[in-house]
mmCIF file of C-alpha atoms in Angstrom:
data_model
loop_
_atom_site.group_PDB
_atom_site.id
_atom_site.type_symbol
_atom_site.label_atom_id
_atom_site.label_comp_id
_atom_site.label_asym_id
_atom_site.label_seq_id
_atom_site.Cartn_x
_atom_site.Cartn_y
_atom_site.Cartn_z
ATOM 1 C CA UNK W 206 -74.006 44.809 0.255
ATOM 2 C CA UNK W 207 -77.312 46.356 -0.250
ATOM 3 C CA UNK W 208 -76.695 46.813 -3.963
ATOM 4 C CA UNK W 209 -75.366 43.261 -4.406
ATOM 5 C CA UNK W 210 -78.482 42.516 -2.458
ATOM 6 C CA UNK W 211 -80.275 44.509 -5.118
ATOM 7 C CA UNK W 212 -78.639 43.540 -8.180
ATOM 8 C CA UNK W 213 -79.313 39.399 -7.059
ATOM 9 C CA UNK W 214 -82.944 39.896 -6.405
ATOM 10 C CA UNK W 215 -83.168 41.494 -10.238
ATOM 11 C CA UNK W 216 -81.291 38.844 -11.772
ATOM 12 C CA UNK W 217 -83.428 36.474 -10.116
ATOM 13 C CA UNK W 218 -87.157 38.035 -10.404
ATOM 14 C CA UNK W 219 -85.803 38.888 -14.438
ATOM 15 C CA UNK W 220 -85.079 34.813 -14.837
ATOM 16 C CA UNK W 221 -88.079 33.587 -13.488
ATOM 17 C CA UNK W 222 -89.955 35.764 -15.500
ATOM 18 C CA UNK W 223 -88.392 34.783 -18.517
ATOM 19 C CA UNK W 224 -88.192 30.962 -17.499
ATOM 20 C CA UNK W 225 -92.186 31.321 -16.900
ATOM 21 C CA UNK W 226 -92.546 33.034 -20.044
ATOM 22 C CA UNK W 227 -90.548 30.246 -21.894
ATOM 23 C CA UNK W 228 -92.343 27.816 -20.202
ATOM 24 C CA UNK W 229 -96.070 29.226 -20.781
ATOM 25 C CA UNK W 230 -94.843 29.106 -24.719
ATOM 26 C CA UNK W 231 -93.764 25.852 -24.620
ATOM 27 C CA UNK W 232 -96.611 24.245 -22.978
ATOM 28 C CA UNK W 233 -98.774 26.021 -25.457
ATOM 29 C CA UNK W 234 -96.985 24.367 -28.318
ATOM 30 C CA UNK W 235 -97.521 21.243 -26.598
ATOM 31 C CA UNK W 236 -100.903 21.543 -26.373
ATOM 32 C CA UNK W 237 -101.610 22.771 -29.917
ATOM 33 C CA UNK W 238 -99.428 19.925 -31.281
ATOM 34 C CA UNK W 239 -101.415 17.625 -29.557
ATOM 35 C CA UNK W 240 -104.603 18.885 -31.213
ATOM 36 C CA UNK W 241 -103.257 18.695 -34.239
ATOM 37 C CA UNK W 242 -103.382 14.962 -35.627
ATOM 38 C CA UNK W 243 -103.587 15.665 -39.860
ATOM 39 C CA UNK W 244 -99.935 15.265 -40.908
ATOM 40 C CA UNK W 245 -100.570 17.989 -43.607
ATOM 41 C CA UNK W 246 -101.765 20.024 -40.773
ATOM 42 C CA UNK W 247 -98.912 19.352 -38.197
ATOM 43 C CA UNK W 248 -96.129 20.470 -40.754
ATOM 44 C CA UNK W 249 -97.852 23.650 -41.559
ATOM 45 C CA UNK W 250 -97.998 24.464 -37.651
ATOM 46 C CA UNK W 251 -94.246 23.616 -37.138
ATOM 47 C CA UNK W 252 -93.514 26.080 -39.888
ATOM 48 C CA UNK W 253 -95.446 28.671 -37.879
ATOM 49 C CA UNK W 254 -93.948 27.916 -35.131
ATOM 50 C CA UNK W 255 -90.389 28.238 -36.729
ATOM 51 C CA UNK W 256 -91.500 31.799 -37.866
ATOM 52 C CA UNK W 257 -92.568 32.598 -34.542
ATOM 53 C CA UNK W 258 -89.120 31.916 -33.147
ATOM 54 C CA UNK W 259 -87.179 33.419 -36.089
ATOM 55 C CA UNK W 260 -89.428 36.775 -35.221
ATOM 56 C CA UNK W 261 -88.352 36.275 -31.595
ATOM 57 C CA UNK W 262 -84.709 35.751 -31.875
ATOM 58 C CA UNK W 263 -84.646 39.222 -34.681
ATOM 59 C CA UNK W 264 -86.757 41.089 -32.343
ATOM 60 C CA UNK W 265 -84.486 40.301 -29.193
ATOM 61 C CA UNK W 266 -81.286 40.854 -31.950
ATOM 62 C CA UNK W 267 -82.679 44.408 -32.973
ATOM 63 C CA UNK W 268 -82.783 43.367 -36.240
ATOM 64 C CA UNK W 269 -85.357 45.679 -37.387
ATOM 65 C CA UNK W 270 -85.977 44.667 -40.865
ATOM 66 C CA UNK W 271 -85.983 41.249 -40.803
ATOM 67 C CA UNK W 272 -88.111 41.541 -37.276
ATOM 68 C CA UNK W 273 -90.492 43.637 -39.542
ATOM 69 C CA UNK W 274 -90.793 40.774 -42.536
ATOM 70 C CA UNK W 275 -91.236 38.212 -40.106
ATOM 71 C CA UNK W 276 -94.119 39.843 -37.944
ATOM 72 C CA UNK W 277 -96.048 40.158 -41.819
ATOM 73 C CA UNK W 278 -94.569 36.560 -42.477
ATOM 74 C CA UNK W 279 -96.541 35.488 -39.049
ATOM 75 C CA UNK W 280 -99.635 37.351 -39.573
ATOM 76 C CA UNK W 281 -100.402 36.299 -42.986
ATOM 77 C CA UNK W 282 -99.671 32.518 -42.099
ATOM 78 C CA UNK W 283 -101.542 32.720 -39.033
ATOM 79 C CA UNK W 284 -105.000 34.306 -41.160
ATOM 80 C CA UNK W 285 -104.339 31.681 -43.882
ATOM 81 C CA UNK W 286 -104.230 29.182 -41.783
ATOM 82 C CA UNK W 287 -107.185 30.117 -39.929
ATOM 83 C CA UNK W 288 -109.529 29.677 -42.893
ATOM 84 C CA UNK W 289 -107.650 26.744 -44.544
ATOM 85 C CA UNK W 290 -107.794 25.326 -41.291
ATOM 86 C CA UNK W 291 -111.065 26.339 -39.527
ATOM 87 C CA UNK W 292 -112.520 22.820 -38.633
ATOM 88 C CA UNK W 293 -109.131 22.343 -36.621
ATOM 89 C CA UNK W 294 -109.360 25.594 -34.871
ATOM 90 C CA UNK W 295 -112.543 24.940 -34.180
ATOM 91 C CA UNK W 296 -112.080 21.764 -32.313
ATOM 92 C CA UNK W 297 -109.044 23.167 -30.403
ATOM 93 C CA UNK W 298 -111.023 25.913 -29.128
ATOM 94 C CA UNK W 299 -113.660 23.886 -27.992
ATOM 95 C CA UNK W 300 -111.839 21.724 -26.043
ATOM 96 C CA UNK W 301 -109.725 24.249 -24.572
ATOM 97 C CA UNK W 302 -112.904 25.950 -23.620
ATOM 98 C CA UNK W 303 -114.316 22.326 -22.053
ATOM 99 C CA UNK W 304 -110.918 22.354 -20.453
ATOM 100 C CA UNK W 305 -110.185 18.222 -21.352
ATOM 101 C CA UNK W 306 -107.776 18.673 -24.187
ATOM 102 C CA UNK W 307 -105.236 16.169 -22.760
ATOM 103 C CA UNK W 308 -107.272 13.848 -20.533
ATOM 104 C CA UNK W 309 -109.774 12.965 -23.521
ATOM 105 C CA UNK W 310 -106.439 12.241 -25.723
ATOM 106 C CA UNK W 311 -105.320 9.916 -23.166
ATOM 107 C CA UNK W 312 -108.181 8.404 -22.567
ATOM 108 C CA UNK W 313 -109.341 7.839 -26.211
ATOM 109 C CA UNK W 314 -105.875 6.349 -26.697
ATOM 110 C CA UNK W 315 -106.315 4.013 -24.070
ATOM 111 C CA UNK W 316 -109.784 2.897 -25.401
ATOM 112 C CA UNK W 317 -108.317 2.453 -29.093
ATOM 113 C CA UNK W 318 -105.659 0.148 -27.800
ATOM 114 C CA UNK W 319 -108.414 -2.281 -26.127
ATOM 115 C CA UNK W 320 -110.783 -2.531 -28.672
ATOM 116 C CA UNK W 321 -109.629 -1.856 -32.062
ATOM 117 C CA UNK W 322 -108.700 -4.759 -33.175
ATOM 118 C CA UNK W 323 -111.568 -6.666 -32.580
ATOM 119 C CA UNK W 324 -113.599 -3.373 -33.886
ATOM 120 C CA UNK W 325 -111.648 -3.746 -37.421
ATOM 121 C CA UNK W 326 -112.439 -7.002 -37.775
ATOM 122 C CA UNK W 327 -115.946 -6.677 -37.267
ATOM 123 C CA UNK W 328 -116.371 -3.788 -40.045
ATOM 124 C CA UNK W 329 -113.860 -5.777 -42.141
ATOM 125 C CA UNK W 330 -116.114 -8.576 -42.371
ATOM 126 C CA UNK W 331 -118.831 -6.790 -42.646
ATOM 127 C CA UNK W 332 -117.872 -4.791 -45.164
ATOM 128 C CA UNK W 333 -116.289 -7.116 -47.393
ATOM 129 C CA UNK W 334 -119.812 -9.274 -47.004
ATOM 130 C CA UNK W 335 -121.911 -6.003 -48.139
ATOM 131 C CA UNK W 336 -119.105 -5.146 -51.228
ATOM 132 C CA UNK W 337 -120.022 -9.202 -52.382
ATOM 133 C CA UNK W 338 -123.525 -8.613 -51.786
ATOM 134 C CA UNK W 339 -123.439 -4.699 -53.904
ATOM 135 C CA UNK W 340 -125.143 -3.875 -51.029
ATOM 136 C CA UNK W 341 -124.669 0.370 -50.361
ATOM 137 C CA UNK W 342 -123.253 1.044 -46.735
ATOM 138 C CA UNK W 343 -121.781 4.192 -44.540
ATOM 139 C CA UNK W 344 -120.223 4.342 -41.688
ATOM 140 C CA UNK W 345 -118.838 6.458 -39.455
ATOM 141 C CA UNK W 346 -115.868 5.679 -37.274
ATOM 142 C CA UNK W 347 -114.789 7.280 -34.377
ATOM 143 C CA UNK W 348 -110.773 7.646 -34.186
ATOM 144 C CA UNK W 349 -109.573 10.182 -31.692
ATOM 145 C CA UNK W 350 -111.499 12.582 -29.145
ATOM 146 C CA UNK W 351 -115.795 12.553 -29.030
ATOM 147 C CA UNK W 352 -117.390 13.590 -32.113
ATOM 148 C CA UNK W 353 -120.114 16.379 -31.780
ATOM 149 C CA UNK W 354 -123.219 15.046 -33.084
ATOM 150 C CA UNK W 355 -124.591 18.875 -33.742
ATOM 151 C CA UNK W 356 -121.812 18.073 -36.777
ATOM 152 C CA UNK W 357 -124.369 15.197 -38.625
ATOM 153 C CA UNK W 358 -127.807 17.090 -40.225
ATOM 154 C CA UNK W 359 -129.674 14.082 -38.420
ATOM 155 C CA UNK W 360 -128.671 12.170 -35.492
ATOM 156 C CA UNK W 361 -130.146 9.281 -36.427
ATOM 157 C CA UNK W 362 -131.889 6.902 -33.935
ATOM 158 C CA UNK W 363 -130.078 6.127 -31.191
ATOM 159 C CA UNK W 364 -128.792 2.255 -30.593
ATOM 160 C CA UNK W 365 -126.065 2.081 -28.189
ATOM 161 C CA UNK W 366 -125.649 -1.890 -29.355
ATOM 162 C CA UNK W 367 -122.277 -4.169 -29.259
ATOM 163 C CA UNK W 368 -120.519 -4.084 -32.652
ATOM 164 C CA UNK W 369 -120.936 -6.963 -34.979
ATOM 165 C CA UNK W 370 -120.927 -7.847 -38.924
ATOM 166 C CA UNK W 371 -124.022 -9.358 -38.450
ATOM 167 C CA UNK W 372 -125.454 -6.026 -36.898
ATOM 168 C CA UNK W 373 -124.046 -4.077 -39.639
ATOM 169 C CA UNK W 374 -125.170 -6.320 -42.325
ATOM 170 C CA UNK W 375 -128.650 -6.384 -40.960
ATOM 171 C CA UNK W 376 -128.583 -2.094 -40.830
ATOM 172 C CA UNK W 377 -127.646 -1.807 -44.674
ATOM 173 C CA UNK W 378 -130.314 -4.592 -46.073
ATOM 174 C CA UNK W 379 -132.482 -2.565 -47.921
ATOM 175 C CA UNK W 380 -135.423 -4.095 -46.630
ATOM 176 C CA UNK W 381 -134.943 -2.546 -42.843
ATOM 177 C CA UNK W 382 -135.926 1.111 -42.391
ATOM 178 C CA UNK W 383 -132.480 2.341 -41.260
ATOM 179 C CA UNK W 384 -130.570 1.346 -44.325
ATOM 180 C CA UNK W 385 -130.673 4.412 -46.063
ATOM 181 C CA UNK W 386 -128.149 6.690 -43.543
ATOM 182 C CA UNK W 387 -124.886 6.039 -42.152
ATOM 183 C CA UNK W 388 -124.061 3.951 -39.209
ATOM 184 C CA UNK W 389 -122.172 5.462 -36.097
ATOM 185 C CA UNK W 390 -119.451 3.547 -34.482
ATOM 186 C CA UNK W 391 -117.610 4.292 -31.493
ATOM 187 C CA UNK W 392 -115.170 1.708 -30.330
ATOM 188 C CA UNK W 393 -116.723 -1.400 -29.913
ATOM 189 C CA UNK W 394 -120.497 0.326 -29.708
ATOM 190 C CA UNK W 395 -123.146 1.406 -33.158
ATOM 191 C CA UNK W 396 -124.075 4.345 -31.431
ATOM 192 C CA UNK W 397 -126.562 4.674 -33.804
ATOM 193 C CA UNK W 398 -127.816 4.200 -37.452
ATOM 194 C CA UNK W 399 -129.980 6.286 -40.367
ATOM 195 C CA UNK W 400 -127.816 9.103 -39.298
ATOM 196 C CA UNK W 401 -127.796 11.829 -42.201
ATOM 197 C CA UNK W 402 -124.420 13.470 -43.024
ATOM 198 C CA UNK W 403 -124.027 17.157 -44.483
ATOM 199 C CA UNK W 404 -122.601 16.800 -48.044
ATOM 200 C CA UNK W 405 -119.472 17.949 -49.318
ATOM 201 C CA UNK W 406 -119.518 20.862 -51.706
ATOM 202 C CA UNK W 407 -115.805 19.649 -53.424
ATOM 203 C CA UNK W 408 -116.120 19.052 -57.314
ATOM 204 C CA UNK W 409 -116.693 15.615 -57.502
ATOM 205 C CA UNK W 410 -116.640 12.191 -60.219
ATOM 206 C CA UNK W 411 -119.493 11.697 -61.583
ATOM 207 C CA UNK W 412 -119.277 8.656 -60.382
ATOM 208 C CA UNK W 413 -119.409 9.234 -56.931
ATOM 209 C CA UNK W 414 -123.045 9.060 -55.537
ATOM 210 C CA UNK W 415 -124.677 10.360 -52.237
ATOM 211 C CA UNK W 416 -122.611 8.304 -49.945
ATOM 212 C CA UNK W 417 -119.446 9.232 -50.731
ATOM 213 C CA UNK W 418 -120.122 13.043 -50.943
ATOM 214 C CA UNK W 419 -121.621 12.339 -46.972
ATOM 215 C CA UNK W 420 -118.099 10.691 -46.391
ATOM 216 C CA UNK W 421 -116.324 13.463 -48.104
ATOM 217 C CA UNK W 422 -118.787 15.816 -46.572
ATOM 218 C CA UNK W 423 -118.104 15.084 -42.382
ATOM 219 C CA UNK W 424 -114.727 14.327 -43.008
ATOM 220 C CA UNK W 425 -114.279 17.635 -44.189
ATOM 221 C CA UNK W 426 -115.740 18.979 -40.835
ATOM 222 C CA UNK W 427 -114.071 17.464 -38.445
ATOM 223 C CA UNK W 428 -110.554 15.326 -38.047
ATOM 224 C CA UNK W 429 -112.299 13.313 -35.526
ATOM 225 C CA UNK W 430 -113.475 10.486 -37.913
ATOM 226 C CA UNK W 431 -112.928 8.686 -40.761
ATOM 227 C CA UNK W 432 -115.701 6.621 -43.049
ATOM 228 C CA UNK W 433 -115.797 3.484 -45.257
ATOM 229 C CA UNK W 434 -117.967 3.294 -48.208
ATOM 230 C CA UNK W 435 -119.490 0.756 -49.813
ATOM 231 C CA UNK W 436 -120.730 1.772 -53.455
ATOM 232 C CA UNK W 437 -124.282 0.130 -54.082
ATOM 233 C CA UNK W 438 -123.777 0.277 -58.211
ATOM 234 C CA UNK W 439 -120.358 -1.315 -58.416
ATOM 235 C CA UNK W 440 -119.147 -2.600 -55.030
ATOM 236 C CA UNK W 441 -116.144 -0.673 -54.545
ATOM 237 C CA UNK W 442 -115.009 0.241 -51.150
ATOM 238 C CA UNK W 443 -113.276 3.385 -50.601
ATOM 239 C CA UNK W 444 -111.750 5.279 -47.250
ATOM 240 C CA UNK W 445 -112.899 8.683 -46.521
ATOM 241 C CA UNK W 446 -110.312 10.710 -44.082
ATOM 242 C CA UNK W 447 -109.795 15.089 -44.441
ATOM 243 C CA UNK W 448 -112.425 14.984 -46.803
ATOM 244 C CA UNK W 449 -110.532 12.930 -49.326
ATOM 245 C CA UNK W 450 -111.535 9.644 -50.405
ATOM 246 C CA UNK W 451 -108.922 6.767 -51.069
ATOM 247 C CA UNK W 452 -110.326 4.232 -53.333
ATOM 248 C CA UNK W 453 -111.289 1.984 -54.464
ATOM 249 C CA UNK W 454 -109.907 -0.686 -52.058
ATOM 250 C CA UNK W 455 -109.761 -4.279 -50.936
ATOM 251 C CA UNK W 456 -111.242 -5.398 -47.703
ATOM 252 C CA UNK W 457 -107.340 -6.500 -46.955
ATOM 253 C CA UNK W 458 -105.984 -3.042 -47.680
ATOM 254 C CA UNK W 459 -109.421 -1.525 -45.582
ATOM 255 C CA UNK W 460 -108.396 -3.359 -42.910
ATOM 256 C CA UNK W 461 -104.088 -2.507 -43.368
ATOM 257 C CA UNK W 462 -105.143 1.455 -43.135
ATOM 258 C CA UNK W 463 -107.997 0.970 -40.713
ATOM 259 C CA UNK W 464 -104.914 -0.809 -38.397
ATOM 260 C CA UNK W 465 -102.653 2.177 -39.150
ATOM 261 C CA UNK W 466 -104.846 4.553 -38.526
ATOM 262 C CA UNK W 467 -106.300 2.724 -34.736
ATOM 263 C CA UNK W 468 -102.448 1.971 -33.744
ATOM 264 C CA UNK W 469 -101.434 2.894 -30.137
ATOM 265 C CA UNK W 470 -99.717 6.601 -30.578
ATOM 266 C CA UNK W 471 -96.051 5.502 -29.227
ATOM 267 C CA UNK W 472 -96.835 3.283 -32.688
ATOM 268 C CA UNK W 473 -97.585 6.400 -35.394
ATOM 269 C CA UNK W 474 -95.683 9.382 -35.730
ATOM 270 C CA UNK W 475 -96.094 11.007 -32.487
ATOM 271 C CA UNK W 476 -94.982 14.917 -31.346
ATOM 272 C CA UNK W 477 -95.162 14.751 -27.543
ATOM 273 C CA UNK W 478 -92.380 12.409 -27.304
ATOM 274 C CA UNK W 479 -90.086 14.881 -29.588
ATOM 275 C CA UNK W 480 -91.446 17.616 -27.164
ATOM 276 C CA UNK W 481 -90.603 15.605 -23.749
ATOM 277 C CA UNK W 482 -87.193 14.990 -25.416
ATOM 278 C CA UNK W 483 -86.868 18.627 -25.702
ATOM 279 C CA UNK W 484 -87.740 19.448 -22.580
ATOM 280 C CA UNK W 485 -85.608 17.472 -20.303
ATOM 281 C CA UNK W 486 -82.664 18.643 -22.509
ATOM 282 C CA UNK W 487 -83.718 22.350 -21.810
ATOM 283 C CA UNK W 488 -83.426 21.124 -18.212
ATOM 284 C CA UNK W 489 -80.608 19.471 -18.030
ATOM 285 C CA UNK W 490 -78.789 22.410 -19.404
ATOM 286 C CA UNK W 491 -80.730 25.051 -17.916
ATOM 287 C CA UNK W 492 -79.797 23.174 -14.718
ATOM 288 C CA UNK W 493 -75.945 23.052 -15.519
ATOM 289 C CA UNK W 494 -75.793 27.147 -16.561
ATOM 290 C CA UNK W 495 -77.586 27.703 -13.278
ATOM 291 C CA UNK W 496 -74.682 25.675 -11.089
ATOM 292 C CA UNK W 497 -72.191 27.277 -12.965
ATOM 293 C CA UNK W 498 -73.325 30.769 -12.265
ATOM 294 C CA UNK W 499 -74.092 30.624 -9.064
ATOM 295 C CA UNK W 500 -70.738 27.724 -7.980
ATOM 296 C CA UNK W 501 -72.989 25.067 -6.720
ATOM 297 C CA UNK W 502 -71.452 21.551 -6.503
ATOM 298 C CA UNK W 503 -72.525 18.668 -8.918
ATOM 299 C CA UNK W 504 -74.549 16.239 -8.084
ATOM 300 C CA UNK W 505 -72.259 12.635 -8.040
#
């Protein structure tokens, strides 16, 4: 009896280790899958993450050599990442260290959904107005969690004013003293305007002037924005997101991608619902080998 005793309390202390262990991994993945909003970006961490397990399953098989080429195959992806990726990293860290990972994502989703629309068809207006006009214009919108203004050379001055075209048109005449910067938009709110963007140091056209390197340039930095151009020479309007610029573009197709981009979550390609999925099917069965080892009745 004592033994059986023995031999249950092992078995049961060894599970919930590894169940906890399991589940500590998981929730990790959650969490950095959840930070990670570039598409690009997202695939490269799922193939990590497939690595990771593949190392896992040869290291638990006592496969030796293949356990060996994997652990390299980790390491290396894992340092290439990290400087391919930095401005991702960076921003994960950070809000892991500020501890709101998930609540800002929720709550920035919930504040997309209310006011995007109207948002889009403000700048739309706007900018299709200013591309008429070959009137130069940058702006800065918000998509996801709080940007960092220590990320913009110059903060700009401060505004805090309700979102119109008429606003924005009134910013980018050349006659006002905040024309030449970029405008800050989050939401439905110009945070603020003659804000001064570091530039991107990418080989670029010729063609491209000051405004679209600054688009290239913060994009680059951080995933948390995206910014429309409006060339002052020809009129062209392009779409700066990941430091790459898509142009040149209608105000129709501007607004199409701006309305892609500002969709609800359970609307784009999303991970945490592939990830719930997952998880209540690790349950379920987790649940059923459990009742079958130790003869408990099923639930009618």
């Amino acid at each position: 009896m004592t033994l059986g005793f023995g031999f249950d309390s092992q078995f049961t202390e060894s599970w919930i280790r590894q169940s906890l262990d399991l589940g500590l991994v998981i929730a990790l993945t959650f969490l950095v899958l959840l930070a990670v909003r570039d598409r690009r970006t997202l695939w490269m961490v799922r193939g990590l993450i497939v690595l990771m397990v593949a190392a896992a399953i040869g290291e638990r098989c006592q496969l030796r050599l293949l356990s060996f080429v994997l652990d390299k195959l980790v390491v290396g992806a894992s340092l290439a990442m990290s400087v391919v990726f930095q401005s991702e990293f960076r921003r994960f860290l950070e809000q892991l260290g500020r501890g709101n990972l998930l609540p800002s994502s929720i709550r920035s989703t919930r504040r997309v959904s209310d006011t995007a629309d109207r948002s889009i068809d403000q700048i739309v207006d706007a900018v299709k107005e200013l591309s008429q006009q070959r009137i130069g214009a940058l702006m800065i919108l918000e998509t996801n969690e709080m940007m960092d203004e220590r990320d913009f050379a110059v903060p700009g001055v401060r505004l805090d004013a309700k979102l119109s075209k008429e606003l924005i048109q009134t910013i980018f005449q050349t006659t006002t003293l905040l024309h030449d910067g970029a405008v800050f938009i989050r939401g439905d709110r110009v945070i603020a305007a003659g804000v001064i963007l570091p530039l991107s140091d990418r080989a670029a056209s010729r063609q491209l002037g000051t405004r679209h390197r600054a688009a290239m340039g913060i994009t680059e930095r951080t995933n948390n924005c995206l910014c429309v151009v409006v060339s002052e020479e020809t009129g062209s309007i392009s779409l700066a997101e990941a430091g790459i610029l898509d142009r040149p573009l209608t105000s129709s197709k501007l607004k199409e991608l701006l309305e892609t981009r500002f969709a609800p979550i359970g609307e784009r390609e999303s991970v945490a619902p592939s990830l719930r999925s997952l998880g209540r099917k690790f349950k379920s069965r987790t649940i059923g080998l459990l009742r079958r080892l130790l003869q408990l009745p099923e639930n009618k």
